[in-house]
mmCIF file of C-alpha atoms in Angstrom:
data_model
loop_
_atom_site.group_PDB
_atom_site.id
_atom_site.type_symbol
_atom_site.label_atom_id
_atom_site.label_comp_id
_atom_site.label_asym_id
_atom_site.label_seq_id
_atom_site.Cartn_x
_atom_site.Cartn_y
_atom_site.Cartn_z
ATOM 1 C CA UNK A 1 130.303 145.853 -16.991
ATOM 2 C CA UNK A 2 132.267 142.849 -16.230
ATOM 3 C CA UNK A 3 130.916 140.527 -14.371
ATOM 4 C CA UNK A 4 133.436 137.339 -13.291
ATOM 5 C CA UNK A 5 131.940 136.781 -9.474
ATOM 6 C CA UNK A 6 128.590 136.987 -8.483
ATOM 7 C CA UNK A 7 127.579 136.827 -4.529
ATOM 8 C CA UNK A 8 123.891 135.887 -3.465
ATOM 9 C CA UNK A 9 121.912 137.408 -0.698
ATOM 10 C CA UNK A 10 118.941 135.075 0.024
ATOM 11 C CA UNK A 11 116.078 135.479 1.949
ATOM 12 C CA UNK A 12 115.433 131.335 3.017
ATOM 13 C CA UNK A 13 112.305 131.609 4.411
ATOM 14 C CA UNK A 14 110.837 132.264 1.063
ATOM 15 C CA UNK A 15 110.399 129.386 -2.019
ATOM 16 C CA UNK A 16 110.016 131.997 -4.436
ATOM 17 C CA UNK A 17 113.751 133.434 -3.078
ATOM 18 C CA UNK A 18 115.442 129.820 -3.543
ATOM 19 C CA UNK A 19 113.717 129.610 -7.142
ATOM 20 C CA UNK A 20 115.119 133.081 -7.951
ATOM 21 C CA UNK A 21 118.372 132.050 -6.940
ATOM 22 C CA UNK A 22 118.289 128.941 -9.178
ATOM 23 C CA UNK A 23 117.437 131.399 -12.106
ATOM 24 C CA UNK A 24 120.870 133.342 -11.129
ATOM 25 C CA UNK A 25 122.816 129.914 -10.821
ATOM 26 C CA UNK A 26 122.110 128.939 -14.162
ATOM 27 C CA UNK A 27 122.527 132.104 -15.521
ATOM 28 C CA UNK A 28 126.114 132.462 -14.363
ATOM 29 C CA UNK A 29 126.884 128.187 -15.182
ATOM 30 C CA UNK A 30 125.985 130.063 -18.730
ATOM 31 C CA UNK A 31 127.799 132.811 -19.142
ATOM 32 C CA UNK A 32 131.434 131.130 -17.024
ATOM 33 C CA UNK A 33 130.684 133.719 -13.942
ATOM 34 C CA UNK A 34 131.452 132.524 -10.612
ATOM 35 C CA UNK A 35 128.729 132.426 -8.682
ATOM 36 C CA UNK A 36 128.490 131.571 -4.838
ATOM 37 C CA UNK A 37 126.112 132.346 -1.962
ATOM 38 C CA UNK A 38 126.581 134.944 1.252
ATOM 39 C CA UNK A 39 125.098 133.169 3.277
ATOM 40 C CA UNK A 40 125.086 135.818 6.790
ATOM 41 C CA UNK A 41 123.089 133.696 9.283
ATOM 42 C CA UNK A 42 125.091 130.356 9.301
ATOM 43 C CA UNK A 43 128.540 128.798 8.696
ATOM 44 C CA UNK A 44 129.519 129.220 12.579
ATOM 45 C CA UNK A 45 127.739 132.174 13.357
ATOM 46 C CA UNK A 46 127.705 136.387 12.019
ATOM 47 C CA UNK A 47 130.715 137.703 10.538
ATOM 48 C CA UNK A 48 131.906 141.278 9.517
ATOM 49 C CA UNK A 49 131.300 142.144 5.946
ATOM 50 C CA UNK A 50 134.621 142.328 4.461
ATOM 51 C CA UNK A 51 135.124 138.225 6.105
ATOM 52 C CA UNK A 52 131.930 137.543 4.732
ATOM 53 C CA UNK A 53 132.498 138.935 1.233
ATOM 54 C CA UNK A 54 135.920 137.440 1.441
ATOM 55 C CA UNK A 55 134.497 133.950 1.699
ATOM 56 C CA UNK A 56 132.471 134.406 -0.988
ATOM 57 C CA UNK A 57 135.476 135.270 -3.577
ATOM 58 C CA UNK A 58 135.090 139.146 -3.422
ATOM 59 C CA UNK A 59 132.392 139.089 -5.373
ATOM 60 C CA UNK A 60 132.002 142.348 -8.244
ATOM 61 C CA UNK A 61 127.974 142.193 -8.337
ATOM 62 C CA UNK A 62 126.270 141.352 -5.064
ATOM 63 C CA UNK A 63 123.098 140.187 -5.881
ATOM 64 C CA UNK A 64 119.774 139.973 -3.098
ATOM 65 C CA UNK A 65 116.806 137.816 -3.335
ATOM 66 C CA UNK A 66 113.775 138.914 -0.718
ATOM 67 C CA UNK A 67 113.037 142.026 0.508
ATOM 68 C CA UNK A 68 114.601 145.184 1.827
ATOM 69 C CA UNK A 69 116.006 143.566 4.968
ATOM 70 C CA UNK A 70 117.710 141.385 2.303
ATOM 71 C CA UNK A 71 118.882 144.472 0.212
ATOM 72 C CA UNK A 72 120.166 146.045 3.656
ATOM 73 C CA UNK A 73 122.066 142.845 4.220
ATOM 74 C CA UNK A 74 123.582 143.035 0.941
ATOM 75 C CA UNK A 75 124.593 146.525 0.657
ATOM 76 C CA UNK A 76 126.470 146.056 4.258
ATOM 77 C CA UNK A 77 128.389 143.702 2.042
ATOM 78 C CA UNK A 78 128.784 145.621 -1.156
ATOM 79 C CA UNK A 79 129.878 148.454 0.576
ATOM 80 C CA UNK A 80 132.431 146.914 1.969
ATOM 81 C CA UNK A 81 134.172 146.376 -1.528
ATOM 82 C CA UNK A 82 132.607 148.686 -3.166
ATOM 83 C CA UNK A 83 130.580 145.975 -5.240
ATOM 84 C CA UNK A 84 127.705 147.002 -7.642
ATOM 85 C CA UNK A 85 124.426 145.423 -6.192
ATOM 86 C CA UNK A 86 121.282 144.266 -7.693
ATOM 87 C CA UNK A 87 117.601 143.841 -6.128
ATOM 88 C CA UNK A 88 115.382 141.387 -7.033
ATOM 89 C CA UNK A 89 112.252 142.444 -5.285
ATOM 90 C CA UNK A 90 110.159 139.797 -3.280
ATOM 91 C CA UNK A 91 109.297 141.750 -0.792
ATOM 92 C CA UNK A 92 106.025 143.898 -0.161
ATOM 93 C CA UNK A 93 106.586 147.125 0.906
ATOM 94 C CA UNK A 94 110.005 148.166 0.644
ATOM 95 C CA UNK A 95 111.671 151.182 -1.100
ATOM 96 C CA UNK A 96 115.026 149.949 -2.331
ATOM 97 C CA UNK A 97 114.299 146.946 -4.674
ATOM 98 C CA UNK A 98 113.741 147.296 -8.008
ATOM 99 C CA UNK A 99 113.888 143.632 -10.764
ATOM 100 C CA UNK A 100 110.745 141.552 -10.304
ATOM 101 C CA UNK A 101 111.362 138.111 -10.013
ATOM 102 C CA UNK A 102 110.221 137.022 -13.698
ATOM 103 C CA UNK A 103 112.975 139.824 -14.547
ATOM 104 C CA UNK A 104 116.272 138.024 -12.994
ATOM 105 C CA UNK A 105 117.438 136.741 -15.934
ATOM 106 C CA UNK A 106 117.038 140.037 -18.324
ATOM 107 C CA UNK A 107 118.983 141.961 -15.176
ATOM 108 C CA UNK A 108 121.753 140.210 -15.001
ATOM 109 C CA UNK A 109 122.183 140.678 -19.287
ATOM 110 C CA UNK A 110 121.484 144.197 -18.892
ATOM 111 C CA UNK A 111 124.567 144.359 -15.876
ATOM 112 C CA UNK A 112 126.659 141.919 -18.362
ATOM 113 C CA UNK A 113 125.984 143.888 -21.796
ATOM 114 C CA UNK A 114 126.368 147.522 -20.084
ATOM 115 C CA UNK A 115 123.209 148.618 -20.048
ATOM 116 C CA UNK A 116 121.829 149.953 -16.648
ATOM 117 C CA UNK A 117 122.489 152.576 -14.609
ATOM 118 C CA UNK A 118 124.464 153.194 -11.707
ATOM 119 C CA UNK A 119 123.272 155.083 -8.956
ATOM 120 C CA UNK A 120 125.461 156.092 -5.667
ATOM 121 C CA UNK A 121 123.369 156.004 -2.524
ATOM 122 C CA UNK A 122 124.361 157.655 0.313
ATOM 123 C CA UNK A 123 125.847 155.974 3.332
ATOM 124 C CA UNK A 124 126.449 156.783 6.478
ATOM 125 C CA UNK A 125 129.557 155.867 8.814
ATOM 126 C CA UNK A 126 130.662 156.919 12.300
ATOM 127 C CA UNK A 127 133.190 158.065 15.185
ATOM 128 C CA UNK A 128 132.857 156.817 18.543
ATOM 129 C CA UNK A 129 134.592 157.747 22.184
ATOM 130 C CA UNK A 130 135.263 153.836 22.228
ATOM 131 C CA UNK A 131 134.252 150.158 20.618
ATOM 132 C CA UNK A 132 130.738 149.331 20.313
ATOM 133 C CA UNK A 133 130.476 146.390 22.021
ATOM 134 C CA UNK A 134 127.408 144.434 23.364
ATOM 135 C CA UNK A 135 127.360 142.981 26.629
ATOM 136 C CA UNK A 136 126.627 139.783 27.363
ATOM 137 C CA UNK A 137 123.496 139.628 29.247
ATOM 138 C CA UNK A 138 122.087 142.317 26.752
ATOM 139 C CA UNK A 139 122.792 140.163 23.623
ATOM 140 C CA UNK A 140 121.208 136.887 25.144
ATOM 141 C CA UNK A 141 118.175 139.558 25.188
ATOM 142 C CA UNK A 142 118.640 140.882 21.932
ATOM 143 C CA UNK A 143 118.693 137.603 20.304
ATOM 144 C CA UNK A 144 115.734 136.152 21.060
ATOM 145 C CA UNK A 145 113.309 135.403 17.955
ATOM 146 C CA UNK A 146 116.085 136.808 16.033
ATOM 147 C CA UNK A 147 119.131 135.596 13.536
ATOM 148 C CA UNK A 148 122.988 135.745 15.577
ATOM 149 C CA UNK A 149 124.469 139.305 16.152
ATOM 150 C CA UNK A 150 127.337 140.401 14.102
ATOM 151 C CA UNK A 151 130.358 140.584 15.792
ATOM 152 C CA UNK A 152 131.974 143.595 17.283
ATOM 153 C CA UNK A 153 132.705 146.680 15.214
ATOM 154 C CA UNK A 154 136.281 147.201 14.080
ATOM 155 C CA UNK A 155 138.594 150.417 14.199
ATOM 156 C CA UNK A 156 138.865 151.935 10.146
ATOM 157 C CA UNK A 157 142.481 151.642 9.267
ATOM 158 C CA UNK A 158 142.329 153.925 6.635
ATOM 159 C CA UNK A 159 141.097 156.909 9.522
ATOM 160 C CA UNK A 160 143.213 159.071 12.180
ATOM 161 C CA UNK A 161 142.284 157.620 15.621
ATOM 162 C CA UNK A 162 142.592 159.438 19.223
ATOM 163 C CA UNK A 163 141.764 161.982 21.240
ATOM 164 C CA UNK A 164 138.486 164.095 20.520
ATOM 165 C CA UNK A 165 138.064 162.717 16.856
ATOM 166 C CA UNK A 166 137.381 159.202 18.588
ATOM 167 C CA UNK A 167 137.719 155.909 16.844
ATOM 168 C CA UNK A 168 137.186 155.653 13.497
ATOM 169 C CA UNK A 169 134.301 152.332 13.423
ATOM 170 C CA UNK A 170 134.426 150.257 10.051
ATOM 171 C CA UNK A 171 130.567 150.247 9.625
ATOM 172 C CA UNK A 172 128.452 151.971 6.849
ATOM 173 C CA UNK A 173 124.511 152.339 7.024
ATOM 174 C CA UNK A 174 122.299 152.438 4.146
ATOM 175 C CA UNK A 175 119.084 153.606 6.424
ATOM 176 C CA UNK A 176 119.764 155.166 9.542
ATOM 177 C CA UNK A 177 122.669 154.807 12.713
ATOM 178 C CA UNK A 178 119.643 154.435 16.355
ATOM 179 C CA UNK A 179 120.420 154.995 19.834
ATOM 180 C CA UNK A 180 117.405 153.962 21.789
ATOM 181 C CA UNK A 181 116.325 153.132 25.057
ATOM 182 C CA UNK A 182 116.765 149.772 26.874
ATOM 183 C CA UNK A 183 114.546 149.692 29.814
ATOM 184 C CA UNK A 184 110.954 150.510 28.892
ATOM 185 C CA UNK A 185 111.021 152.363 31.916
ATOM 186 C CA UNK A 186 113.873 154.576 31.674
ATOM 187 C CA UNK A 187 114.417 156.822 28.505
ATOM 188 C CA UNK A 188 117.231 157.825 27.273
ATOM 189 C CA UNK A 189 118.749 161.482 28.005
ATOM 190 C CA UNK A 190 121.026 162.738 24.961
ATOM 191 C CA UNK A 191 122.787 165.999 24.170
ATOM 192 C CA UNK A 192 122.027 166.441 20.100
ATOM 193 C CA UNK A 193 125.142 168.220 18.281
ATOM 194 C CA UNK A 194 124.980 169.054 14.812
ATOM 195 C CA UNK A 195 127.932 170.556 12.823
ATOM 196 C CA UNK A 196 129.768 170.849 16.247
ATOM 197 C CA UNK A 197 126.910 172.870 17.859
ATOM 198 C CA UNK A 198 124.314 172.146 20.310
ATOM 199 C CA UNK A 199 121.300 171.730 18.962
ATOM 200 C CA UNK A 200 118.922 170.418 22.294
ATOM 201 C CA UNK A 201 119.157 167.684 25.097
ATOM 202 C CA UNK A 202 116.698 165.306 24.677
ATOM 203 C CA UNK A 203 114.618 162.824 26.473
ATOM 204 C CA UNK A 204 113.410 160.304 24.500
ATOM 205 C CA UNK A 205 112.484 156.509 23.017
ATOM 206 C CA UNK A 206 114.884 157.172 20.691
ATOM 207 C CA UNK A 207 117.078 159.133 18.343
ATOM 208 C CA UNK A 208 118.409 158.382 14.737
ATOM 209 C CA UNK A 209 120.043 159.629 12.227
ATOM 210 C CA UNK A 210 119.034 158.603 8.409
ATOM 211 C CA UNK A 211 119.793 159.078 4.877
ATOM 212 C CA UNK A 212 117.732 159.978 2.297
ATOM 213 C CA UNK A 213 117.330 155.967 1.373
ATOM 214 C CA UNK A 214 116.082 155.558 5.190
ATOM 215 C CA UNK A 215 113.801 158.424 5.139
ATOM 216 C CA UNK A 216 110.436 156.294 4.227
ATOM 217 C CA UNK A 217 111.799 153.485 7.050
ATOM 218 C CA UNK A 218 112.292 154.066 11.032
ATOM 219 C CA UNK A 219 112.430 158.060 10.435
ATOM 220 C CA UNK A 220 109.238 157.897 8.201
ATOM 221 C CA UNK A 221 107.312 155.881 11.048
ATOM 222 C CA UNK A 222 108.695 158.669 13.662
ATOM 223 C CA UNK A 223 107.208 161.491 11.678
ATOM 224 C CA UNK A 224 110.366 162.291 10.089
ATOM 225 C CA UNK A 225 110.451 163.886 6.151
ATOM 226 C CA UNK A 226 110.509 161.837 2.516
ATOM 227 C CA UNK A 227 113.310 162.912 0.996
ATOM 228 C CA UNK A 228 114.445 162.181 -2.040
ATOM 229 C CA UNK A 229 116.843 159.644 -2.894
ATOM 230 C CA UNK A 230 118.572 161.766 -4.758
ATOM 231 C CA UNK A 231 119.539 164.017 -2.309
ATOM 232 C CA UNK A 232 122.403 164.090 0.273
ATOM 233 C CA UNK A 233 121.530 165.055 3.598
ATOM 234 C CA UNK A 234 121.661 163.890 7.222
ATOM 235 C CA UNK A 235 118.120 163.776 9.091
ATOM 236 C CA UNK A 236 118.047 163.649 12.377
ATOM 237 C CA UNK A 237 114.365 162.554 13.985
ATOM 238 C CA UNK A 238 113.708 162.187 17.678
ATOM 239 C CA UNK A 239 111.281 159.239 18.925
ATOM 240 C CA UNK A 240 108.873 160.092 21.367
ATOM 241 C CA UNK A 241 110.703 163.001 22.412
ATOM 242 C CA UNK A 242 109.270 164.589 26.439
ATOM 243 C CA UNK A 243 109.749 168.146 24.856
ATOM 244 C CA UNK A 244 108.034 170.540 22.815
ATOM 245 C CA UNK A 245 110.381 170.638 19.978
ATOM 246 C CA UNK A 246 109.660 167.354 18.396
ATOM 247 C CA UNK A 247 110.571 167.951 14.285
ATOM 248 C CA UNK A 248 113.142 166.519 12.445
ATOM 249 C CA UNK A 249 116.130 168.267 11.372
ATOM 250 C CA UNK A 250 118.173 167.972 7.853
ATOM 251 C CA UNK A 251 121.472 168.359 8.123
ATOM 252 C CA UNK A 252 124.044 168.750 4.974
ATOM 253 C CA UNK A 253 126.021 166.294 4.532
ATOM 254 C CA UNK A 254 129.566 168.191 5.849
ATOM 255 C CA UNK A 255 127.538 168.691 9.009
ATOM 256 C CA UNK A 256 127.561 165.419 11.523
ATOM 257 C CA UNK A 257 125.193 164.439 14.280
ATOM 258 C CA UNK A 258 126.741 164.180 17.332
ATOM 259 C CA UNK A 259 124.853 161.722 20.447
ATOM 260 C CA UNK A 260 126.352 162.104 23.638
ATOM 261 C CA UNK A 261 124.672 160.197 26.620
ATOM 262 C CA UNK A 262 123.936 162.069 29.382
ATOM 263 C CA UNK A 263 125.159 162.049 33.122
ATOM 264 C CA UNK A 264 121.176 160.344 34.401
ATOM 265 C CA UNK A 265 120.409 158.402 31.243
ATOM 266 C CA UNK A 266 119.838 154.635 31.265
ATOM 267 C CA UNK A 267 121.924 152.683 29.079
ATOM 268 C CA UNK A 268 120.933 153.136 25.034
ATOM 269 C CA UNK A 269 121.389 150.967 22.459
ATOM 270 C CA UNK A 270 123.570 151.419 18.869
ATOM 271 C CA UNK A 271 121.504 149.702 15.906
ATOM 272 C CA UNK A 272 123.351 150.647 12.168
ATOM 273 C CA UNK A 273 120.264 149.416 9.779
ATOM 274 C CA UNK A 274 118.413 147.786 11.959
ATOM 275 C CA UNK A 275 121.179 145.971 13.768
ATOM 276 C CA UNK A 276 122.104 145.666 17.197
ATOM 277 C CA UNK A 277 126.093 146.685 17.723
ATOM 278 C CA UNK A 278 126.561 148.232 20.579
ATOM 279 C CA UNK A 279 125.503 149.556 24.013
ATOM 280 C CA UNK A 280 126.440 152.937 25.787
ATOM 281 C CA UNK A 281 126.860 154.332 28.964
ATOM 282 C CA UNK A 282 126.830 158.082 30.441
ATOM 283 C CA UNK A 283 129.604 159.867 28.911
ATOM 284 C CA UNK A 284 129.572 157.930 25.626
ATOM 285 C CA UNK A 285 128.926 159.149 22.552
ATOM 286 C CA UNK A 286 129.070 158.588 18.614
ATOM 287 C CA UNK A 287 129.170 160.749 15.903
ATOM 288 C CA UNK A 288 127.250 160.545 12.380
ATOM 289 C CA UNK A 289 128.366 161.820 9.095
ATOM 290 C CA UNK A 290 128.289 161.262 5.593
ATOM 291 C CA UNK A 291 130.715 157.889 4.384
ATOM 292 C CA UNK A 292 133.514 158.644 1.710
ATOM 293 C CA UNK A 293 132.178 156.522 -0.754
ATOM 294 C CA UNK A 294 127.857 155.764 -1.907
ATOM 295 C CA UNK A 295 126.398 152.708 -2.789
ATOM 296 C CA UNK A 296 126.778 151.409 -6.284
ATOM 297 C CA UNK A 297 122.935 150.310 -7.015
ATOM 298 C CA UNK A 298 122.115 148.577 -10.671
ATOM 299 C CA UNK A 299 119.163 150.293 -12.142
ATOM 300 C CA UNK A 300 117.530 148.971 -15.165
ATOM 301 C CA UNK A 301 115.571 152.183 -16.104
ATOM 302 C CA UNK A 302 114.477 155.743 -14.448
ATOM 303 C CA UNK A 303 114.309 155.334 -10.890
ATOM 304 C CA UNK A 304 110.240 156.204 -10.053
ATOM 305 C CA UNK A 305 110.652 157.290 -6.793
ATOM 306 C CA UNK A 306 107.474 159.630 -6.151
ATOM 307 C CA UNK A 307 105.698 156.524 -8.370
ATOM 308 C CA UNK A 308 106.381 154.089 -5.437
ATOM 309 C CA UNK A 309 105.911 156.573 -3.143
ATOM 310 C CA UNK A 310 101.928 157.537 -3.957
ATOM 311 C CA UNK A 311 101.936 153.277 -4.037
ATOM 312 C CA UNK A 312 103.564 151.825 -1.746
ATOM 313 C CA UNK A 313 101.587 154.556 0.790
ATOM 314 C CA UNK A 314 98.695 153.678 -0.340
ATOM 315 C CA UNK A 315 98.596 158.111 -1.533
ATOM 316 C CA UNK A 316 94.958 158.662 -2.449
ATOM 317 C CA UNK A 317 93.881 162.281 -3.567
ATOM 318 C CA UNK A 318 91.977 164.868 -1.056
ATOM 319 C CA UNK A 319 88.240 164.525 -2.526
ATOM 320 C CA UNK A 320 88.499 168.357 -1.941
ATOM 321 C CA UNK A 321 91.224 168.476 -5.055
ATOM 322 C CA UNK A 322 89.258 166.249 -7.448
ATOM 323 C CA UNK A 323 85.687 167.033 -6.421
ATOM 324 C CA UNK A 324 84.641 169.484 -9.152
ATOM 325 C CA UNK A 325 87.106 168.547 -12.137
ATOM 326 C CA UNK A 326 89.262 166.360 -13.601
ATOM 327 C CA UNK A 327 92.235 164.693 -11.395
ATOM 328 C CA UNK A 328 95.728 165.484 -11.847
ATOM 329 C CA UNK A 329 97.382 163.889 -15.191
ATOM 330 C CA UNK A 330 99.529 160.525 -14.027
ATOM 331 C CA UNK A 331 101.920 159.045 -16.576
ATOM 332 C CA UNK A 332 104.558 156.201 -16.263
ATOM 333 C CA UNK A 333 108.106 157.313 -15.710
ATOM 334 C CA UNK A 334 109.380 156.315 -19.013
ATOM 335 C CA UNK A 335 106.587 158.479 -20.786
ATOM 336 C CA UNK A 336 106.855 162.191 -21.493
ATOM 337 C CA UNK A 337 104.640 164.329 -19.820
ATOM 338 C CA UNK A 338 101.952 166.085 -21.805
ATOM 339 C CA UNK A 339 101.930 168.444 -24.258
ATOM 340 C CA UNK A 340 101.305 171.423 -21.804
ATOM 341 C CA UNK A 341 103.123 169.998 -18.416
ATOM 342 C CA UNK A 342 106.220 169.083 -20.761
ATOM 343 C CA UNK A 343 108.210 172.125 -18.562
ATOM 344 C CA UNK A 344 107.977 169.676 -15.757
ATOM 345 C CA UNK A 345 110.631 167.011 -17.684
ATOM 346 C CA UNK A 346 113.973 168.088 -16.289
ATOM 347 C CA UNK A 347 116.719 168.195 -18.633
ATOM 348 C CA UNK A 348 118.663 164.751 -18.127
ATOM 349 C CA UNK A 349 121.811 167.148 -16.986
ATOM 350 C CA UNK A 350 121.239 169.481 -14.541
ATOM 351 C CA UNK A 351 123.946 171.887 -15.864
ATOM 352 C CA UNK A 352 121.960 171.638 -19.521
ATOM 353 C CA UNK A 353 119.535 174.282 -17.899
ATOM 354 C CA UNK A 354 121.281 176.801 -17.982
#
């Protein structure tokens, strides 16, 4: 693709991040791209995605140095604009990066000469009965040990607004939309609505509602499903629920999550990928659902999902399985699979099968 303005994501706590980025600099002083850093912590404070993207030129490639809290940071950005973005992994654990660091310079010839691939990751946006807005006294909390809050969400232009449908919030999530408690005290009491019906009221730490991409974060850790990236669905996972029921639930993606805080629940907290924006009351609510538009991700190769997955979990096989033989057959992604497992290699188009 063409490539005429690159943006930067960088994780600055991290040497290796700032060398990366010099690697990209030079790259685009090479190739007469303009290149300039999104830089989402200073310059005066937080700022909404399409200001911040603005600054930077509207970039066409958003580009993220660090980990996946850096990727999250720039896909709020390349969402806005519907930018391609690119991951240079330095992080540790994380799902959604993919270019090592010794690999930044290759990437960004592969983007330039056309040869990736694009994948669209799901996002997720939402309705509300008002704002989300955070009060005062709560964000002097919320900010401690942490970077400046973003500033208020704004009203989708693009959306019909009033009445039952709500407002119409300019906000995407990559991972997964929280309400959780505030007091560690008080839980929060929420009536769960999925595709317009009443699913349960809850009592709980929390509730969320995730993509497929979020499934191995917050959702994962609350005993929620993997599910493949591939996929489009809504899961909705309770946190410490007080009830029997305490599963997940996947939801298609024409089927929203509605949160509606009850008439005795303490106040609960809105966090869109892992961000504080708002705080509700009794009577509030939001509602979940599937964004127009994906993500536009850069991939170099195959994306080896269930690869990182048996990794990055640290998978080991049941001593049961492997006791008396030999262990299942592994092979890299960009291998065939043997001879007689060679009906387990999908045809590249799904409607090739037949």
């Amino acid at each position: 693709m063409a490539v005429d303005r690159v943006g930067m994501v960088v994780h600055g706590g991290r040497p290796e991040a700032a060398e990366a980025a010099r690697t990209v600099r030079a790259w685009c002083a090479a190739n007469g791209v303009a290149c300039k850093d999104i830089d989402v912590w200073n310059d005066g404070g937080r700022h909404s995605a399409r200001e911040e993207v603005a600054a930077a030129g509207d970039p066409d490639l958003v580009v993220t140095l660090g980990g996946d809290g850096t990727f999250l940071r720039g896909a709020r950005l390349a969402a806005a604009v519907d930018a391609l973005v690119l991951g240079v992994d330095l992080g540790r654990v994380g799902f959604l990066t993919e270019v090592p660091m010794t690999m930044v310079r290759a990437a960004l010839d592969a983007v330039r000469d056309d040869r990736l691939d694009v994948e669209r990751r799901m996002l997720l946006t939402m309705r509300a009965s008002r704002r989300l807005e955070v009060p005062s006294d709560i964000g002097a909390l919320m900010r401690y040990g942490r970077g400046p809050l973003l500033p208020p969400t704004s009203v989708r232009s693009d959306c019909e607004t009033g009445g039952e449908w709500g407002v119409p919030l300019d906000v995407s999530a990559l991972n997964d939309v929280v309400l959780e408690k505030l007091a560690r005290d008080r839980q929060v009491s929420v009536g769960v609505y999925i595709a317009g019906r009443l699913l349960a009221s809850y009592s709980a730490d929390a509730l969320l509602v995730a993509t497929p991409t979020g499934s191995t974060a917050y959702s994962f850790a609350a005993g929620g499903p993997v599910v493949s990236p591939g996929a489009e669905v809504l899961v909705f996972t309770p946190v410490a629920p007080h009830m029997a029921f305490n599963r997940s639930v996947v939801a298609a993606p024409d089927e929203p999550v509605g949160l509606r805080v009850l008439e005795r629940s303490g106040r609960a907290a809105v966090s869109i990928d892992g961000q504080l924006r708002g705080v509700l009351g009794p009577g509030d609510w939001i509602g979940v659902y599937a964004a127009p538009r994906g993500l536009r991700v850069a991939r170099l190769g195959p994306m080896d999902f269930y690869g990182r997955l048996r990794e990055r979990m640290n998978l080991t096989d049941a001593p049961a399985a492997v006791a008396d033989g030999a262990p299942a057959p592994l092979w890299p992604v960009s291998s065939p699979p043997p001879g007689d497992l060679a009906h387990l290699d999908m045809p590249s188009h799904p409607a090739a099968a037949g």
